[in-house]
mmCIF file of C-alpha atoms in Angstrom:
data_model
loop_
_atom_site.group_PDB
_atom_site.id
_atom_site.type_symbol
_atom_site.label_atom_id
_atom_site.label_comp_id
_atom_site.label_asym_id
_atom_site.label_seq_id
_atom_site.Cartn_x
_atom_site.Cartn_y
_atom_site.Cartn_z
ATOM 1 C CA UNK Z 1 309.580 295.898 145.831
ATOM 2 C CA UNK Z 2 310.462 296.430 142.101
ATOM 3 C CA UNK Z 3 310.053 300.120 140.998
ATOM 4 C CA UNK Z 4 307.218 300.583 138.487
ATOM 5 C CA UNK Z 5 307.498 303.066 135.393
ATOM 6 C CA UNK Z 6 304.766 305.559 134.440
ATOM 7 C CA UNK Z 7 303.792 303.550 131.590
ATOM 8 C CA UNK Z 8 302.985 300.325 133.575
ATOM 9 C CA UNK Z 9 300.958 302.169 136.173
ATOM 10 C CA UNK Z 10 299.177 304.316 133.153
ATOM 11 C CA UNK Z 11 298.569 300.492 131.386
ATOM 12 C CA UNK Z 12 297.574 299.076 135.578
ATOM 13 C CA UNK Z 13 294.718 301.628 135.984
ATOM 14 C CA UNK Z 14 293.317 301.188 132.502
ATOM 15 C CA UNK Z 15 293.150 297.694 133.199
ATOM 16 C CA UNK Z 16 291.592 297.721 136.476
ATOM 17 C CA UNK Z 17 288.824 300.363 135.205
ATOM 18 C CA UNK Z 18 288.449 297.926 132.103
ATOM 19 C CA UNK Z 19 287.820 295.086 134.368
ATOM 20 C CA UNK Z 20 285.292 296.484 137.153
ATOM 21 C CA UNK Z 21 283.600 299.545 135.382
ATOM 22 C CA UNK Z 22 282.929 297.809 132.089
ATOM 23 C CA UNK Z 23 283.608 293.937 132.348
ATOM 24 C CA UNK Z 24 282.007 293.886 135.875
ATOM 25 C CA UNK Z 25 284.482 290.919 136.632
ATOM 26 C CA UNK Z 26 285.126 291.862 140.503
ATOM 27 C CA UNK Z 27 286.726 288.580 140.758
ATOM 28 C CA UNK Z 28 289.496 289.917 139.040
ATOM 29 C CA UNK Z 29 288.883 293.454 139.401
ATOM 30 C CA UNK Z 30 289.688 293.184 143.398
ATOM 31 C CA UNK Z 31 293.676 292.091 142.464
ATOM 32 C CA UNK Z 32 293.597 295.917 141.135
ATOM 33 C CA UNK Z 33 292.778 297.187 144.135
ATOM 34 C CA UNK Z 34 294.621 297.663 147.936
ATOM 35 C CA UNK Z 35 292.795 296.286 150.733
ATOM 36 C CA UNK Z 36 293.532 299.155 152.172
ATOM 37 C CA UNK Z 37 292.583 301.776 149.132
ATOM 38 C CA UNK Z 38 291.468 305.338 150.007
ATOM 39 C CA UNK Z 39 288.346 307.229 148.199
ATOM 40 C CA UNK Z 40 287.659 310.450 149.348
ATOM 41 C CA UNK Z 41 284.807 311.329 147.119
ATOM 42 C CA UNK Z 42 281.780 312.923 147.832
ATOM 43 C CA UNK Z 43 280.124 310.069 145.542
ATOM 44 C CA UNK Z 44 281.465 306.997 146.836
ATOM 45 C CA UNK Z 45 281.254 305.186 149.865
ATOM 46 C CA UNK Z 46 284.814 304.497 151.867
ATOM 47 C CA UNK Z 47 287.059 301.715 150.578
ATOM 48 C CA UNK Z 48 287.179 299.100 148.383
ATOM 49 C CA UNK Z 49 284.279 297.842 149.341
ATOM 50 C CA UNK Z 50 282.502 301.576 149.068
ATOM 51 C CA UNK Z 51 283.698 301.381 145.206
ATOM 52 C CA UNK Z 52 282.395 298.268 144.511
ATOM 53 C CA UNK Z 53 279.236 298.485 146.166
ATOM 54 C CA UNK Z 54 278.660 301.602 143.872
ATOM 55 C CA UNK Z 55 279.137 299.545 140.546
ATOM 56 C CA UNK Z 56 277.662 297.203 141.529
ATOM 57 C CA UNK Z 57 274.355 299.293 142.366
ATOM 58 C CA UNK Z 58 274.297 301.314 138.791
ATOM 59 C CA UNK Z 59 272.764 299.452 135.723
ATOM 60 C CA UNK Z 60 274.721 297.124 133.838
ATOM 61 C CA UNK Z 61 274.605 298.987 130.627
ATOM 62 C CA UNK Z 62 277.012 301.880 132.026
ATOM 63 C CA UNK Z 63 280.255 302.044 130.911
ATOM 64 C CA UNK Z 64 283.325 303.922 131.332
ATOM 65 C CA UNK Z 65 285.639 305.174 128.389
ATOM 66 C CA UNK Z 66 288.989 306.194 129.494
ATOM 67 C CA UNK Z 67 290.117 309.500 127.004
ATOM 68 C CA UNK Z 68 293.954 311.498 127.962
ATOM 69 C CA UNK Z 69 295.645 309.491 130.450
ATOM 70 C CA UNK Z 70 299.126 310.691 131.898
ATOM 71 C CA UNK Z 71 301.648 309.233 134.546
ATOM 72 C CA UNK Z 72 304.256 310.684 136.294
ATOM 73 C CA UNK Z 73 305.509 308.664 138.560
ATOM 74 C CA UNK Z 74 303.294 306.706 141.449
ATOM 75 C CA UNK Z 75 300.015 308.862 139.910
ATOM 76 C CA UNK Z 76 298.108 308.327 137.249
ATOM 77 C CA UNK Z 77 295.620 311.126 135.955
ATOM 78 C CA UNK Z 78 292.975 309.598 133.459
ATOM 79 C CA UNK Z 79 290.247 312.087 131.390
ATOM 80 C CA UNK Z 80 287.090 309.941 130.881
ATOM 81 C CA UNK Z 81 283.586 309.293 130.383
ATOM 82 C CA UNK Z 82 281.261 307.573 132.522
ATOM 83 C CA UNK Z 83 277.845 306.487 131.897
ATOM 84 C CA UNK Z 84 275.973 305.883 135.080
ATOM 85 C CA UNK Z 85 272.723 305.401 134.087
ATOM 86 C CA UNK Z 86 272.226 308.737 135.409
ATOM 87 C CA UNK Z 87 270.055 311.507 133.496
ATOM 88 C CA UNK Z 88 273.599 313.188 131.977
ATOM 89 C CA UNK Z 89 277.062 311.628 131.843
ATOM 90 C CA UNK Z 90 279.688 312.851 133.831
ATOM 91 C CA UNK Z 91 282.814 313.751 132.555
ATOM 92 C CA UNK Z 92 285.837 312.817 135.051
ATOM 93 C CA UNK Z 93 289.408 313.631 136.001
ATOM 94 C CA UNK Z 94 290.392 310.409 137.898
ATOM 95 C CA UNK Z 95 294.009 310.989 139.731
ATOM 96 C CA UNK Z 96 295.560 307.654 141.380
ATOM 97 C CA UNK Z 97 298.131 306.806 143.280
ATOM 98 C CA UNK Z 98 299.533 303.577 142.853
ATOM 99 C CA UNK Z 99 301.330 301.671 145.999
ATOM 100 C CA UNK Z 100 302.924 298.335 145.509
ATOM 101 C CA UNK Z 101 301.587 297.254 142.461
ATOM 102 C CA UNK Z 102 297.796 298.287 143.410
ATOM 103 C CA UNK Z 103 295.482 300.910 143.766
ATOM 104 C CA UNK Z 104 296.033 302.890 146.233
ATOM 105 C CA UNK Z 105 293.885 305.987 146.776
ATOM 106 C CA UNK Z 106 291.805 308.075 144.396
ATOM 107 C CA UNK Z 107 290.440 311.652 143.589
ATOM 108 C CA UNK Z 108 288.229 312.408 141.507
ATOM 109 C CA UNK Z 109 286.939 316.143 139.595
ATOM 110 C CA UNK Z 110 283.047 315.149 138.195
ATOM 111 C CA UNK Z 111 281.227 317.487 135.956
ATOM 112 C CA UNK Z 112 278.289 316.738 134.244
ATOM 113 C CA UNK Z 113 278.665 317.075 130.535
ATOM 114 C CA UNK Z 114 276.681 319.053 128.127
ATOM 115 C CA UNK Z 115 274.881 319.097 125.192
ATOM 116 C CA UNK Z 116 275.406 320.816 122.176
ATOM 117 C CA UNK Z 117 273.290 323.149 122.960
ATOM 118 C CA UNK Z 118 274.666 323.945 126.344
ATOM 119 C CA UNK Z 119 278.251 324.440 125.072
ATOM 120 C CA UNK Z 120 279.310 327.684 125.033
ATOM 121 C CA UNK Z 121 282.843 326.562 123.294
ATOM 122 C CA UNK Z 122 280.917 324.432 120.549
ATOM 123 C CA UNK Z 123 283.245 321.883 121.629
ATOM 124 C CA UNK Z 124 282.177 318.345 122.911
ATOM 125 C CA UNK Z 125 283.657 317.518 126.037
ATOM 126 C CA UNK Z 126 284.954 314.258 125.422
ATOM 127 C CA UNK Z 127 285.787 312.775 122.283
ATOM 128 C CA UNK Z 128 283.755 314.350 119.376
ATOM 129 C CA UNK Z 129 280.233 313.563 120.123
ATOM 130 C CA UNK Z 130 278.060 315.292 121.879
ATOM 131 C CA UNK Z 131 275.484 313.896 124.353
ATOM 132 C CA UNK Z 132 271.734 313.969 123.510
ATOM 133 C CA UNK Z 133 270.649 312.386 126.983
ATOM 134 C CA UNK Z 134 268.673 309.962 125.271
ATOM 135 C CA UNK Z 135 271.315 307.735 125.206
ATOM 136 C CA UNK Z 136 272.313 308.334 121.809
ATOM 137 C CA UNK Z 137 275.303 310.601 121.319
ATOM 138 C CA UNK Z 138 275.564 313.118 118.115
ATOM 139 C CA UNK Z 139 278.558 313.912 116.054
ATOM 140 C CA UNK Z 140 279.811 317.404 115.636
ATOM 141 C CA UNK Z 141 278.494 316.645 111.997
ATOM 142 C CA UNK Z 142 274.910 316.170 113.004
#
């Protein structure tokens, strides 16, 4: 089995978020994935089959938006955004280990991200907007 670098698992996972969180292709999304993939979230339902069964239950307007991503490696840490049609976003740590080429098992560190008016740091907590929870996001300008 060839040894992968950091950058080609950092470049796999963004991918295979890209292609089942946003593009909802699961056709193509499941190559990402290990038959035999591990979730232990509180969130999620065990398995592949656990994650997919969650996307494919949450509108089709969410999206994810991948932020910081580091590798080091067989993990891959990634800083995003998610959108789950939810009433607040969630803000997400996702750490995964990558096993021959696929997805192997992932952790994830949720919180729910706040407003402007809910910051105490008067920073937003991903990227430079902050959320409204109307679905609109504001800038730091506005």
């Amino acid at each position: 089995m060839p040894k992968t670098t950091p950058e080609q698992n950092k470049a796999l996972v963004l991918e295979a978020f890209d292609k089942l969180f946003n593009k909802r292709d699961y056709a193509a999304a499941v190559r990402f994935w290990s038959p035999d993939y591990i979730q232990p979230s509180a969130h999620i339902a065990p398995g592949r089959e656990g994650l997919f069964n969650l996307i494919k239950s949450i509108p089709l307007t969410s999206k994810c938006e991948a932020g910081a991503i580091r590798g080091r490696g067989r993990f891959v840490i990634i800083h995003g955004f998610s959108d789950f049609g939810a009433p607040v976003n969630w803000i997400a740590a996702d750490i995964v280990r990558i096993e021959a080429g696929k997805l192997a098992e992932h952790w994830d560190v949720i919180q729910d991200e706040a407003t402007k008016e809910q910051s105490k740091s008067g920073a937003p907590m991903f990227g430079t907007t902050f959320p409204t929870y109307a679905g609109k996001r504001i800038s730091l300008d506005g």
